Amino acid sequence: AWKGATERTNNFRPDESLPNGWFRAVTSDYTDSGFDRGHLCPSDDRDGSFEDNNATFLMTNIVPQAPNHNRELWADLEAYCRKVAEAGNELYIVAGVYGTGGSGSNGGRTKTLAKGKITVPESLWKVVVILPTGSNDISRINESTRVIAINVPNKQSVEGTKWGEYRLSVDDLEDLTGYD
Protein backbone atom coordinates (compact mmCIF):
# COMPACT_ATOMS: atom_id res chain seq x y z
CA ALA A 1 0.00 0.00 0.00
CA TRP A 2 2.97 2.32 0.54
CA LYS A 3 4.63 1.57 -2.83
CA GLY A 4 4.34 3.78 -5.89
CA ALA A 5 6.40 5.76 -8.34
CA THR A 6 7.10 9.02 -6.52
CA GLU A 7 10.68 10.16 -6.99
CA ARG A 8 13.05 10.21 -4.03
CA THR A 9 12.83 13.64 -2.39
CA ASN A 10 16.34 13.62 -0.81
CA ASN A 11 15.05 16.26 1.59
CA PHE A 12 17.08 15.44 4.73
CA ARG A 13 15.94 17.87 7.43
CA PRO A 14 15.45 18.28 11.18
CA ASP A 15 12.22 17.00 12.67
CA GLU A 16 10.42 20.16 13.74
CA SER A 17 7.77 18.11 15.58
CA LEU A 18 10.22 17.43 18.42
CA PRO A 19 9.45 19.38 21.59
CA ASN A 20 11.11 22.76 22.07
CA GLY A 21 14.53 22.43 23.63
CA TRP A 22 15.18 18.93 22.25
CA PHE A 23 18.21 18.34 20.07
CA ARG A 24 17.32 18.36 16.38
CA ALA A 25 19.85 16.60 14.19
CA VAL A 26 20.81 18.27 10.93
CA THR A 27 22.41 16.73 7.87
CA SER A 28 25.71 18.55 8.49
CA ASP A 29 26.08 16.53 11.72
CA TYR A 30 27.12 13.69 9.38
CA THR A 31 29.55 15.69 7.21
CA ASP A 32 33.01 14.08 7.12
CA SER A 33 31.94 11.65 9.89
CA GLY A 34 32.58 8.52 7.82
CA PHE A 35 28.94 7.47 8.24
CA ASP A 36 25.99 7.59 5.87
CA ARG A 37 22.65 9.05 6.86
CA GLY A 38 20.99 5.64 7.04
CA HIS A 39 17.22 5.30 6.86
CA LEU A 40 15.45 3.04 9.35
CA CYS A 41 12.35 3.15 7.14
CA PRO A 42 13.73 3.20 3.58
CA SER A 43 12.79 5.94 1.16
CA ASP A 44 11.93 3.37 -1.53
CA ASP A 45 9.42 1.71 0.80
CA ARG A 46 7.42 4.94 1.01
CA ASP A 47 7.14 6.21 -2.55
CA GLY A 48 3.36 6.06 -2.86
CA SER A 49 3.15 9.82 -2.41
CA PHE A 50 5.43 12.81 -2.12
CA GLU A 51 4.41 13.31 1.52
CA ASP A 52 5.18 9.72 2.51
CA ASN A 53 8.57 9.73 0.79
CA ASN A 54 9.44 13.14 2.19
CA ALA A 55 8.69 11.92 5.73
CA THR A 56 11.44 9.28 5.45
CA PHE A 57 14.01 12.09 5.26
CA LEU A 58 13.22 13.50 8.69
CA MET A 59 16.41 13.15 10.72
CA THR A 60 14.47 11.22 13.39
CA ASN A 61 14.34 8.35 10.83
CA ILE A 62 18.09 8.55 10.21
CA VAL A 63 20.99 6.82 12.00
CA PRO A 64 24.77 6.84 11.46
CA GLN A 65 25.40 3.81 9.27
CA ALA A 66 28.73 2.54 7.94
CA PRO A 67 28.67 3.12 4.16
CA ASN A 68 29.37 -0.52 3.20
CA HIS A 69 26.65 -1.64 5.60
CA ASN A 70 24.11 0.87 4.25
CA ARG A 71 24.82 0.70 0.53
CA GLU A 72 25.39 -3.03 0.21
CA LEU A 73 24.06 -5.50 2.78
CA TRP A 74 21.23 -3.35 4.20
CA ALA A 75 20.18 -2.21 0.71
CA ASP A 76 20.13 -5.86 -0.44
CA LEU A 77 17.75 -6.80 2.40
CA GLU A 78 15.50 -3.83 1.60
CA ALA A 79 15.40 -4.84 -2.08
CA TYR A 80 14.65 -8.45 -1.13
CA CYS A 81 11.74 -7.32 1.06
CA ARG A 82 10.30 -5.28 -1.82
CA LYS A 83 10.49 -8.36 -4.11
CA VAL A 84 8.66 -10.43 -1.49
CA ALA A 85 5.96 -7.74 -1.28
CA GLU A 86 5.65 -7.55 -5.07
CA ALA A 87 5.09 -11.33 -5.11
CA GLY A 88 1.76 -10.88 -3.31
CA ASN A 89 2.77 -10.53 0.32
CA GLU A 90 2.48 -7.85 2.94
CA LEU A 91 5.35 -7.25 5.32
CA TYR A 92 5.44 -5.93 8.83
CA ILE A 93 8.92 -4.53 9.45
CA VAL A 94 10.46 -3.23 12.65
CA ALA A 95 14.00 -1.85 12.57
CA GLY A 96 16.25 -0.39 15.22
CA VAL A 97 19.72 0.04 16.59
CA TYR A 98 21.67 -1.53 19.40
CA GLY A 99 24.70 -0.54 21.45
CA THR A 100 27.26 2.19 21.00
CA GLY A 101 30.19 2.45 18.63
CA GLY A 102 30.48 1.70 14.94
CA SER A 103 33.27 1.77 12.40
CA GLY A 104 32.71 4.00 9.39
CA SER A 105 34.85 4.86 6.39
CA ASN A 106 37.21 6.98 8.52
CA GLY A 107 38.34 3.85 10.40
CA GLY A 108 38.51 3.30 14.13
CA ARG A 109 35.51 3.13 16.40
CA THR A 110 33.22 6.13 16.69
CA LYS A 111 30.75 6.39 19.57
CA THR A 112 28.98 9.68 18.86
CA LEU A 113 28.51 12.50 16.35
CA ALA A 114 27.37 16.09 16.81
CA LYS A 115 29.39 16.66 20.00
CA GLY A 116 27.84 13.65 21.71
CA LYS A 117 24.24 14.31 20.69
CA ILE A 118 23.95 11.45 18.14
CA THR A 119 24.90 7.93 19.20
CA VAL A 120 26.62 5.80 16.58
CA PRO A 121 25.08 2.33 16.98
CA GLU A 122 27.13 -0.84 17.36
CA SER A 123 24.63 -2.70 15.18
CA LEU A 124 21.38 -2.32 13.28
CA TRP A 125 18.62 -4.92 13.47
CA LYS A 126 15.47 -5.68 11.59
CA VAL A 127 12.53 -8.06 12.00
CA VAL A 128 10.34 -8.83 8.98
CA VAL A 129 7.04 -10.71 9.30
CA ILE A 130 5.78 -11.96 5.92
CA LEU A 131 2.09 -12.70 5.29
CA PRO A 132 0.19 -13.37 2.07
CA THR A 133 -1.98 -10.34 1.28
CA GLY A 134 -5.26 -10.68 3.13
CA SER A 135 -7.14 -9.46 6.17
CA ASN A 136 -7.21 -10.19 9.89
CA ASP A 137 -3.43 -10.31 9.88
CA ILE A 138 -2.86 -10.99 13.56
CA SER A 139 -5.17 -13.97 13.49
CA ARG A 140 -3.22 -15.36 10.50
CA ILE A 141 0.14 -15.34 12.28
CA ASN A 142 1.08 -18.81 13.48
CA GLU A 143 4.07 -21.16 13.89
CA SER A 144 4.48 -21.44 10.10
CA THR A 145 4.56 -17.68 9.44
CA ARG A 146 7.83 -16.65 7.82
CA VAL A 147 9.87 -14.29 9.98
CA ILE A 148 13.32 -12.88 9.23
CA ALA A 149 15.39 -11.40 12.06
CA ILE A 150 18.89 -10.00 11.59
CA ASN A 151 21.43 -8.05 13.63
CA VAL A 152 24.32 -6.61 11.62
CA PRO A 153 27.46 -4.96 13.04
CA ASN A 154 27.69 -1.29 12.03
CA LYS A 155 31.10 -1.70 10.42
CA GLN A 156 32.72 -1.16 7.06
CA SER A 157 34.06 -4.70 7.33
CA VAL A 158 30.63 -6.19 6.47
CA GLU A 159 31.55 -5.49 2.85
CA GLY A 160 31.11 -8.62 0.75
CA THR A 161 28.91 -10.40 3.30
CA LYS A 162 25.22 -11.20 2.83
CA TRP A 163 22.41 -10.25 5.18
CA GLY A 164 21.51 -13.91 5.68
CA GLU A 165 24.80 -14.41 7.52
CA TYR A 166 23.45 -12.21 10.34
CA ARG A 167 20.19 -14.06 10.98
CA LEU A 168 19.20 -14.87 14.51
CA SER A 169 16.01 -15.86 16.24
CA VAL A 170 13.55 -13.21 17.34
CA ASP A 171 14.03 -14.52 20.89
CA ASP A 172 17.79 -13.94 20.65
CA LEU A 173 17.23 -10.43 19.30
CA GLU A 174 14.79 -9.73 22.14
CA ASP A 175 17.37 -10.98 24.66
CA LEU A 176 20.01 -8.71 23.12
CA THR A 177 17.90 -5.54 22.88
CA GLY A 178 15.58 -5.98 25.84
CA TYR A 179 12.56 -5.45 23.56
CA ASP A 180 9.63 -7.87 23.49
JSON list of C-alpha atoms in Angstrom, two decimals:
[
{"chain": "A", "resi": 1, "resn": "ALA", "atom": "CA", "xyz": [0.00, 0.00, 0.00]},
{"chain": "A", "resi": 2, "resn": "TRP", "atom": "CA", "xyz": [2.97, 2.32, 0.54]},
{"chain": "A", "resi": 3, "resn": "LYS", "atom": "CA", "xyz": [4.63, 1.57, -2.83]},
{"chain": "A", "resi": 4, "resn": "GLY", "atom": "CA", "xyz": [4.34, 3.78, -5.89]},
{"chain": "A", "resi": 5, "resn": "ALA", "atom": "CA", "xyz": [6.40, 5.76, -8.34]},
{"chain": "A", "resi": 6, "resn": "THR", "atom": "CA", "xyz": [7.10, 9.02, -6.52]},
{"chain": "A", "resi": 7, "resn": "GLU", "atom": "CA", "xyz": [10.68, 10.16, -6.99]},
{"chain": "A", "resi": 8, "resn": "ARG", "atom": "CA", "xyz": [13.05, 10.21, -4.03]},
{"chain": "A", "resi": 9, "resn": "THR", "atom": "CA", "xyz": [12.83, 13.64, -2.39]},
{"chain": "A", "resi": 10, "resn": "ASN", "atom": "CA", "xyz": [16.34, 13.62, -0.81]},
{"chain": "A", "resi": 11, "resn": "ASN", "atom": "CA", "xyz": [15.05, 16.26, 1.59]},
{"chain": "A", "resi": 12, "resn": "PHE", "atom": "CA", "xyz": [17.08, 15.44, 4.73]},
{"chain": "A", "resi": 13, "resn": "ARG", "atom": "CA", "xyz": [15.94, 17.87, 7.43]},
{"chain": "A", "resi": 14, "resn": "PRO", "atom": "CA", "xyz": [15.45, 18.28, 11.18]},
{"chain": "A", "resi": 15, "resn": "ASP", "atom": "CA", "xyz": [12.22, 17.00, 12.67]},
{"chain": "A", "resi": 16, "resn": "GLU", "atom": "CA", "xyz": [10.42, 20.16, 13.74]},
{"chain": "A", "resi": 17, "resn": "SER", "atom": "CA", "xyz": [7.77, 18.11, 15.58]},
{"chain": "A", "resi": 18, "resn": "LEU", "atom": "CA", "xyz": [10.22, 17.43, 18.42]},
{"chain": "A", "resi": 19, "resn": "PRO", "atom": "CA", "xyz": [9.45, 19.38, 21.59]},
{"chain": "A", "resi": 20, "resn": "ASN", "atom": "CA", "xyz": [11.11, 22.76, 22.07]},
{"chain": "A", "resi": 21, "resn": "GLY", "atom": "CA", "xyz": [14.53, 22.43, 23.63]},
{"chain": "A", "resi": 22, "resn": "TRP", "atom": "CA", "xyz": [15.18, 18.93, 22.25]},
{"chain": "A", "resi": 23, "resn": "PHE", "atom": "CA", "xyz": [18.21, 18.34, 20.07]},
{"chain": "A", "resi": 24, "resn": "ARG", "atom": "CA", "xyz": [17.32, 18.36, 16.38]},
{"chain": "A", "resi": 25, "resn": "ALA", "atom": "CA", "xyz": [19.85, 16.60, 14.19]},
{"chain": "A", "resi": 26, "resn": "VAL", "atom": "CA", "xyz": [20.81, 18.27, 10.93]},
{"chain": "A", "resi": 27, "resn": "THR", "atom": "CA", "xyz": [22.41, 16.73, 7.87]},
{"chain": "A", "resi": 28, "resn": "SER", "atom": "CA", "xyz": [25.71, 18.55, 8.49]},
{"chain": "A", "resi": 29, "resn": "ASP", "atom": "CA", "xyz": [26.08, 16.53, 11.72]},
{"chain": "A", "resi": 30, "resn": "TYR", "atom": "CA", "xyz": [27.12, 13.69, 9.38]},
{"chain": "A", "resi": 31, "resn": "THR", "atom": "CA", "xyz": [29.55, 15.69, 7.21]},
{"chain": "A", "resi": 32, "resn": "ASP", "atom": "CA", "xyz": [33.01, 14.08, 7.12]},
{"chain": "A", "resi": 33, "resn": "SER", "atom": "CA", "xyz": [31.94, 11.65, 9.89]},
{"chain": "A", "resi": 34, "resn": "GLY", "atom": "CA", "xyz": [32.58, 8.52, 7.82]},
{"chain": "A", "resi": 35, "resn": "PHE", "atom": "CA", "xyz": [28.94, 7.47, 8.24]},
{"chain": "A", "resi": 36, "resn": "ASP", "atom": "CA", "xyz": [25.99, 7.59, 5.87]},
{"chain": "A", "resi": 37, "resn": "ARG", "atom": "CA", "xyz": [22.65, 9.05, 6.86]},
{"chain": "A", "resi": 38, "resn": "GLY", "atom": "CA", "xyz": [20.99, 5.64, 7.04]},
{"chain": "A", "resi": 39, "resn": "HIS", "atom": "CA", "xyz": [17.22, 5.30, 6.86]},
{"chain": "A", "resi": 40, "resn": "LEU", "atom": "CA", "xyz": [15.45, 3.04, 9.35]},
{"chain": "A", "resi": 41, "resn": "CYS", "atom": "CA", "xyz": [12.35, 3.15, 7.14]},
{"chain": "A", "resi": 42, "resn": "PRO", "atom": "CA", "xyz": [13.73, 3.20, 3.58]},
{"chain": "A", "resi": 43, "resn": "SER", "atom": "CA", "xyz": [12.79, 5.94, 1.16]},
{"chain": "A", "resi": 44, "resn": "ASP", "atom": "CA", "xyz": [11.93, 3.37, -1.53]},
{"chain": "A", "resi": 45, "resn": "ASP", "atom": "CA", "xyz": [9.42, 1.71, 0.80]},
{"chain": "A", "resi": 46, "resn": "ARG", "atom": "CA", "xyz": [7.42, 4.94, 1.01]},
{"chain": "A", "resi": 47, "resn": "ASP", "atom": "CA", "xyz": [7.14, 6.21, -2.55]},
{"chain": "A", "resi": 48, "resn": "GLY", "atom": "CA", "xyz": [3.36, 6.06, -2.86]},
{"chain": "A", "resi": 49, "resn": "SER", "atom": "CA", "xyz": [3.15, 9.82, -2.41]},
{"chain": "A", "resi": 50, "resn": "PHE", "atom": "CA", "xyz": [5.43, 12.81, -2.12]},
{"chain": "A", "resi": 51, "resn": "GLU", "atom": "CA", "xyz": [4.41, 13.31, 1.52]},
{"chain": "A", "resi": 52, "resn": "ASP", "atom": "CA", "xyz": [5.18, 9.72, 2.51]},
{"chain": "A", "resi": 53, "resn": "ASN", "atom": "CA", "xyz": [8.57, 9.73, 0.79]},
{"chain": "A", "resi": 54, "resn": "ASN", "atom": "CA", "xyz": [9.44, 13.14, 2.19]},
{"chain": "A", "resi": 55, "resn": "ALA", "atom": "CA", "xyz": [8.69, 11.92, 5.73]},
{"chain": "A", "resi": 56, "resn": "THR", "atom": "CA", "xyz": [11.44, 9.28, 5.45]},
{"chain": "A", "resi": 57, "resn": "PHE", "atom": "CA", "xyz": [14.01, 12.09, 5.26]},
{"chain": "A", "resi": 58, "resn": "LEU", "atom": "CA", "xyz": [13.22, 13.50, 8.69]},
{"chain": "A", "resi": 59, "resn": "MET", "atom": "CA", "xyz": [16.41, 13.15, 10.72]},
{"chain": "A", "resi": 60, "resn": "THR", "atom": "CA", "xyz": [14.47, 11.22, 13.39]},
{"chain": "A", "resi": 61, "resn": "ASN", "atom": "CA", "xyz": [14.34, 8.35, 10.83]},
{"chain": "A", "resi": 62, "resn": "ILE", "atom": "CA", "xyz": [18.09, 8.55, 10.21]},
{"chain": "A", "resi": 63, "resn": "VAL", "atom": "CA", "xyz": [20.99, 6.82, 12.00]},
{"chain": "A", "resi": 64, "resn": "PRO", "atom": "CA", "xyz": [24.77, 6.84, 11.46]},
{"chain": "A", "resi": 65, "resn": "GLN", "atom": "CA", "xyz": [25.40, 3.81, 9.27]},
{"chain": "A", "resi": 66, "resn": "ALA", "atom": "CA", "xyz": [28.73, 2.54, 7.94]},
{"chain": "A", "resi": 67, "resn": "PRO", "atom": "CA", "xyz": [28.67, 3.12, 4.16]},
{"chain": "A", "resi": 68, "resn": "ASN", "atom": "CA", "xyz": [29.37, -0.52, 3.20]},
{"chain": "A", "resi": 69, "resn": "HIS", "atom": "CA", "xyz": [26.65, -1.64, 5.60]},
{"chain": "A", "resi": 70, "resn": "ASN", "atom": "CA", "xyz": [24.11, 0.87, 4.25]},
{"chain": "A", "resi": 71, "resn": "ARG", "atom": "CA", "xyz": [24.82, 0.70, 0.53]},
{"chain": "A", "resi": 72, "resn": "GLU", "atom": "CA", "xyz": [25.39, -3.03, 0.21]},
{"chain": "A", "resi": 73, "resn": "LEU", "atom": "CA", "xyz": [24.06, -5.50, 2.78]},
{"chain": "A", "resi": 74, "resn": "TRP", "atom": "CA", "xyz": [21.23, -3.35, 4.20]},
{"chain": "A", "resi": 75, "resn": "ALA", "atom": "CA", "xyz": [20.18, -2.21, 0.71]},
{"chain": "A", "resi": 76, "resn": "ASP", "atom": "CA", "xyz": [20.13, -5.86, -0.44]},
{"chain": "A", "resi": 77, "resn": "LEU", "atom": "CA", "xyz": [17.75, -6.80, 2.40]},
{"chain": "A", "resi": 78, "resn": "GLU", "atom": "CA", "xyz": [15.50, -3.83, 1.60]},
{"chain": "A", "resi": 79, "resn": "ALA", "atom": "CA", "xyz": [15.40, -4.84, -2.08]},
{"chain": "A", "resi": 80, "resn": "TYR", "atom": "CA", "xyz": [14.65, -8.45, -1.13]},
{"chain": "A", "resi": 81, "resn": "CYS", "atom": "CA", "xyz": [11.74, -7.32, 1.06]},
{"chain": "A", "resi": 82, "resn": "ARG", "atom": "CA", "xyz": [10.30, -5.28, -1.82]},
{"chain": "A", "resi": 83, "resn": "LYS", "atom": "CA", "xyz": [10.49, -8.36, -4.11]},
{"chain": "A", "resi": 84, "resn": "VAL", "atom": "CA", "xyz": [8.66, -10.43, -1.49]},
{"chain": "A", "resi": 85, "resn": "ALA", "atom": "CA", "xyz": [5.96, -7.74, -1.28]},
{"chain": "A", "resi": 86, "resn": "GLU", "atom": "CA", "xyz": [5.65, -7.55, -5.07]},
{"chain": "A", "resi": 87, "resn": "ALA", "atom": "CA", "xyz": [5.09, -11.33, -5.11]},
{"chain": "A", "resi": 88, "resn": "GLY", "atom": "CA", "xyz": [1.76, -10.88, -3.31]},
{"chain": "A", "resi": 89, "resn": "ASN", "atom": "CA", "xyz": [2.77, -10.53, 0.32]},
{"chain": "A", "resi": 90, "resn": "GLU", "atom": "CA", "xyz": [2.48, -7.85, 2.94]},
{"chain": "A", "resi": 91, "resn": "LEU", "atom": "CA", "xyz": [5.35, -7.25, 5.32]},
{"chain": "A", "resi": 92, "resn": "TYR", "atom": "CA", "xyz": [5.44, -5.93, 8.83]},
{"chain": "A", "resi": 93, "resn": "ILE", "atom": "CA", "xyz": [8.92, -4.53, 9.45]},
{"chain": "A", "resi": 94, "resn": "VAL", "atom": "CA", "xyz": [10.46, -3.23, 12.65]},
{"chain": "A", "resi": 95, "resn": "ALA", "atom": "CA", "xyz": [14.00, -1.85, 12.57]},
{"chain": "A", "resi": 96, "resn": "GLY", "atom": "CA", "xyz": [16.25, -0.39, 15.22]},
{"chain": "A", "resi": 97, "resn": "VAL", "atom": "CA", "xyz": [19.72, 0.04, 16.59]},
{"chain": "A", "resi": 98, "resn": "TYR", "atom": "CA", "xyz": [21.67, -1.53, 19.40]},
{"chain": "A", "resi": 99, "resn": "GLY", "atom": "CA", "xyz": [24.70, -0.54, 21.45]},
{"chain": "A", "resi": 100, "resn": "THR", "atom": "CA", "xyz": [27.26, 2.19, 21.00]},
{"chain": "A", "resi": 101, "resn": "GLY", "atom": "CA", "xyz": [30.19, 2.45, 18.63]},
{"chain": "A", "resi": 102, "resn": "GLY", "atom": "CA", "xyz": [30.48, 1.70, 14.94]},
{"chain": "A", "resi": 103, "resn": "SER", "atom": "CA", "xyz": [33.27, 1.77, 12.40]},
{"chain": "A", "resi": 104, "resn": "GLY", "atom": "CA", "xyz": [32.71, 4.00, 9.39]},
{"chain": "A", "resi": 105, "resn": "SER", "atom": "CA", "xyz": [34.85, 4.86, 6.39]},
{"chain": "A", "resi": 106, "resn": "ASN", "atom": "CA", "xyz": [37.21, 6.98, 8.52]},
{"chain": "A", "resi": 107, "resn": "GLY", "atom": "CA", "xyz": [38.34, 3.85, 10.40]},
{"chain": "A", "resi": 108, "resn": "GLY", "atom": "CA", "xyz": [38.51, 3.30, 14.13]},
{"chain": "A", "resi": 109, "resn": "ARG", "atom": "CA", "xyz": [35.51, 3.13, 16.40]},
{"chain": "A", "resi": 110, "resn": "THR", "atom": "CA", "xyz": [33.22, 6.13, 16.69]},
{"chain": "A", "resi": 111, "resn": "LYS", "atom": "CA", "xyz": [30.75, 6.39, 19.57]},
{"chain": "A", "resi": 112, "resn": "THR", "atom": "CA", "xyz": [28.98, 9.68, 18.86]},
{"chain": "A", "resi": 113, "resn": "LEU", "atom": "CA", "xyz": [28.51, 12.50, 16.35]},
{"chain": "A", "resi": 114, "resn": "ALA", "atom": "CA", "xyz": [27.37, 16.09, 16.81]},
{"chain": "A", "resi": 115, "resn": "LYS", "atom": "CA", "xyz": [29.39, 16.66, 20.00]},
{"chain": "A", "resi": 116, "resn": "GLY", "atom": "CA", "xyz": [27.84, 13.65, 21.71]},
{"chain": "A", "resi": 117, "resn": "LYS", "atom": "CA", "xyz": [24.24, 14.31, 20.69]},
{"chain": "A", "resi": 118, "resn": "ILE", "atom": "CA", "xyz": [23.95, 11.45, 18.14]},
{"chain": "A", "resi": 119, "resn": "THR", "atom": "CA", "xyz": [24.90, 7.93, 19.20]},
{"chain": "A", "resi": 120, "resn": "VAL", "atom": "CA", "xyz": [26.62, 5.80, 16.58]},
{"chain": "A", "resi": 121, "resn": "PRO", "atom": "CA", "xyz": [25.08, 2.33, 16.98]},
{"chain": "A", "resi": 122, "resn": "GLU", "atom": "CA", "xyz": [27.13, -0.84, 17.36]},
{"chain": "A", "resi": 123, "resn": "SER", "atom": "CA", "xyz": [24.63, -2.70, 15.18]},
{"chain": "A", "resi": 124, "resn": "LEU", "atom": "CA", "xyz": [21.38, -2.32, 13.28]},
{"chain": "A", "resi": 125, "resn": "TRP", "atom": "CA", "xyz": [18.62, -4.92, 13.47]},
{"chain": "A", "resi": 126, "resn": "LYS", "atom": "CA", "xyz": [15.47, -5.68, 11.59]},
{"chain": "A", "resi": 127, "resn": "VAL", "atom": "CA", "xyz": [12.53, -8.06, 12.00]},
{"chain": "A", "resi": 128, "resn": "VAL", "atom": "CA", "xyz": [10.34, -8.83, 8.98]},
{"chain": "A", "resi": 129, "resn": "VAL", "atom": "CA", "xyz": [7.04, -10.71, 9.30]},
{"chain": "A", "resi": 130, "resn": "ILE", "atom": "CA", "xyz": [5.78, -11.96, 5.92]},
{"chain": "A", "resi": 131, "resn": "LEU", "atom": "CA", "xyz": [2.09, -12.70, 5.29]},
{"chain": "A", "resi": 132, "resn": "PRO", "atom": "CA", "xyz": [0.19, -13.37, 2.07]},
{"chain": "A", "resi": 133, "resn": "THR", "atom": "CA", "xyz": [-1.98, -10.34, 1.28]},
{"chain": "A", "resi": 134, "resn": "GLY", "atom": "CA", "xyz": [-5.26, -10.68, 3.13]},
{"chain": "A", "resi": 135, "resn": "SER", "atom": "CA", "xyz": [-7.14, -9.46, 6.17]},
{"chain": "A", "resi": 136, "resn": "ASN", "atom": "CA", "xyz": [-7.21, -10.19, 9.89]},
{"chain": "A", "resi": 137, "resn": "ASP", "atom": "CA", "xyz": [-3.43, -10.31, 9.88]},
{"chain": "A", "resi": 138, "resn": "ILE", "atom": "CA", "xyz": [-2.86, -10.99, 13.56]},
{"chain": "A", "resi": 139, "resn": "SER", "atom": "CA", "xyz": [-5.17, -13.97, 13.49]},
{"chain": "A", "resi": 140, "resn": "ARG", "atom": "CA", "xyz": [-3.22, -15.36, 10.50]},
{"chain": "A", "resi": 141, "resn": "ILE", "atom": "CA", "xyz": [0.14, -15.34, 12.28]},
{"chain": "A", "resi": 142, "resn": "ASN", "atom": "CA", "xyz": [1.08, -18.81, 13.48]},
{"chain": "A", "resi": 143, "resn": "GLU", "atom": "CA", "xyz": [4.07, -21.16, 13.89]},
{"chain": "A", "resi": 144, "resn": "SER", "atom": "CA", "xyz": [4.48, -21.44, 10.10]},
{"chain": "A", "resi": 145, "resn": "THR", "atom": "CA", "xyz": [4.56, -17.68, 9.44]},
{"chain": "A", "resi": 146, "resn": "ARG", "atom": "CA", "xyz": [7.83, -16.65, 7.82]},
{"chain": "A", "resi": 147, "resn": "VAL", "atom": "CA", "xyz": [9.87, -14.29, 9.98]},
{"chain": "A", "resi": 148, "resn": "ILE", "atom": "CA", "xyz": [13.32, -12.88, 9.23]},
{"chain": "A", "resi": 149, "resn": "ALA", "atom": "CA", "xyz": [15.39, -11.40, 12.06]},
{"chain": "A", "resi": 150, "resn": "ILE", "atom": "CA", "xyz": [18.89, -10.00, 11.59]},
{"chain": "A", "resi": 151, "resn": "ASN", "atom": "CA", "xyz": [21.43, -8.05, 13.63]},
{"chain": "A", "resi": 152, "resn": "VAL", "atom": "CA", "xyz": [24.32, -6.61, 11.62]},
{"chain": "A", "resi": 153, "resn": "PRO", "atom": "CA", "xyz": [27.46, -4.96, 13.04]},
{"chain": "A", "resi": 154, "resn": "ASN", "atom": "CA", "xyz": [27.69, -1.29, 12.03]},
{"chain": "A", "resi": 155, "resn": "LYS", "atom": "CA", "xyz": [31.10, -1.70, 10.42]},
{"chain": "A", "resi": 156, "resn": "GLN", "atom": "CA", "xyz": [32.72, -1.16, 7.06]},
{"chain": "A", "resi": 157, "resn": "SER", "atom": "CA", "xyz": [34.06, -4.70, 7.33]},
{"chain": "A", "resi": 158, "resn": "VAL", "atom": "CA", "xyz": [30.63, -6.19, 6.47]},
{"chain": "A", "resi": 159, "resn": "GLU", "atom": "CA", "xyz": [31.55, -5.49, 2.85]},
{"chain": "A", "resi": 160, "resn": "GLY", "atom": "CA", "xyz": [31.11, -8.62, 0.75]},
{"chain": "A", "resi": 161, "resn": "THR", "atom": "CA", "xyz": [28.91, -10.40, 3.30]},
{"chain": "A", "resi": 162, "resn": "LYS", "atom": "CA", "xyz": [25.22, -11.20, 2.83]},
{"chain": "A", "resi": 163, "resn": "TRP", "atom": "CA", "xyz": [22.41, -10.25, 5.18]},
{"chain": "A", "resi": 164, "resn": "GLY", "atom": "CA", "xyz": [21.51, -13.91, 5.68]},
{"chain": "A", "resi": 165, "resn": "GLU", "atom": "CA", "xyz": [24.80, -14.41, 7.52]},
{"chain": "A", "resi": 166, "resn": "TYR", "atom": "CA", "xyz": [23.45, -12.21, 10.34]},
{"chain": "A", "resi": 167, "resn": "ARG", "atom": "CA", "xyz": [20.19, -14.06, 10.98]},
{"chain": "A", "resi": 168, "resn": "LEU", "atom": "CA", "xyz": [19.20, -14.87, 14.51]},
{"chain": "A", "resi": 169, "resn": "SER", "atom": "CA", "xyz": [16.01, -15.86, 16.24]},
{"chain": "A", "resi": 170, "resn": "VAL", "atom": "CA", "xyz": [13.55, -13.21, 17.34]},
{"chain": "A", "resi": 171, "resn": "ASP", "atom": "CA", "xyz": [14.03, -14.52, 20.89]},
{"chain": "A", "resi": 172, "resn": "ASP", "atom": "CA", "xyz": [17.79, -13.94, 20.65]},
{"chain": "A", "resi": 173, "resn": "LEU", "atom": "CA", "xyz": [17.23, -10.43, 19.30]},
{"chain": "A", "resi": 174, "resn": "GLU", "atom": "CA", "xyz": [14.79, -9.73, 22.14]},
{"chain": "A", "resi": 175, "resn": "ASP", "atom": "CA", "xyz": [17.37, -10.98, 24.66]},
{"chain": "A", "resi": 176, "resn": "LEU", "atom": "CA", "xyz": [20.01, -8.71, 23.12]},
{"chain": "A", "resi": 177, "resn": "THR", "atom": "CA", "xyz": [17.90, -5.54, 22.88]},
{"chain": "A", "resi": 178, "resn": "GLY", "atom": "CA", "xyz": [15.58, -5.98, 25.84]},
{"chain": "A", "resi": 179, "resn": "TYR", "atom": "CA", "xyz": [12.56, -5.45, 23.56]},
{"chain": "A", "resi": 180, "resn": "ASP", "atom": "CA", "xyz": [9.63, -7.87, 23.49]}
]
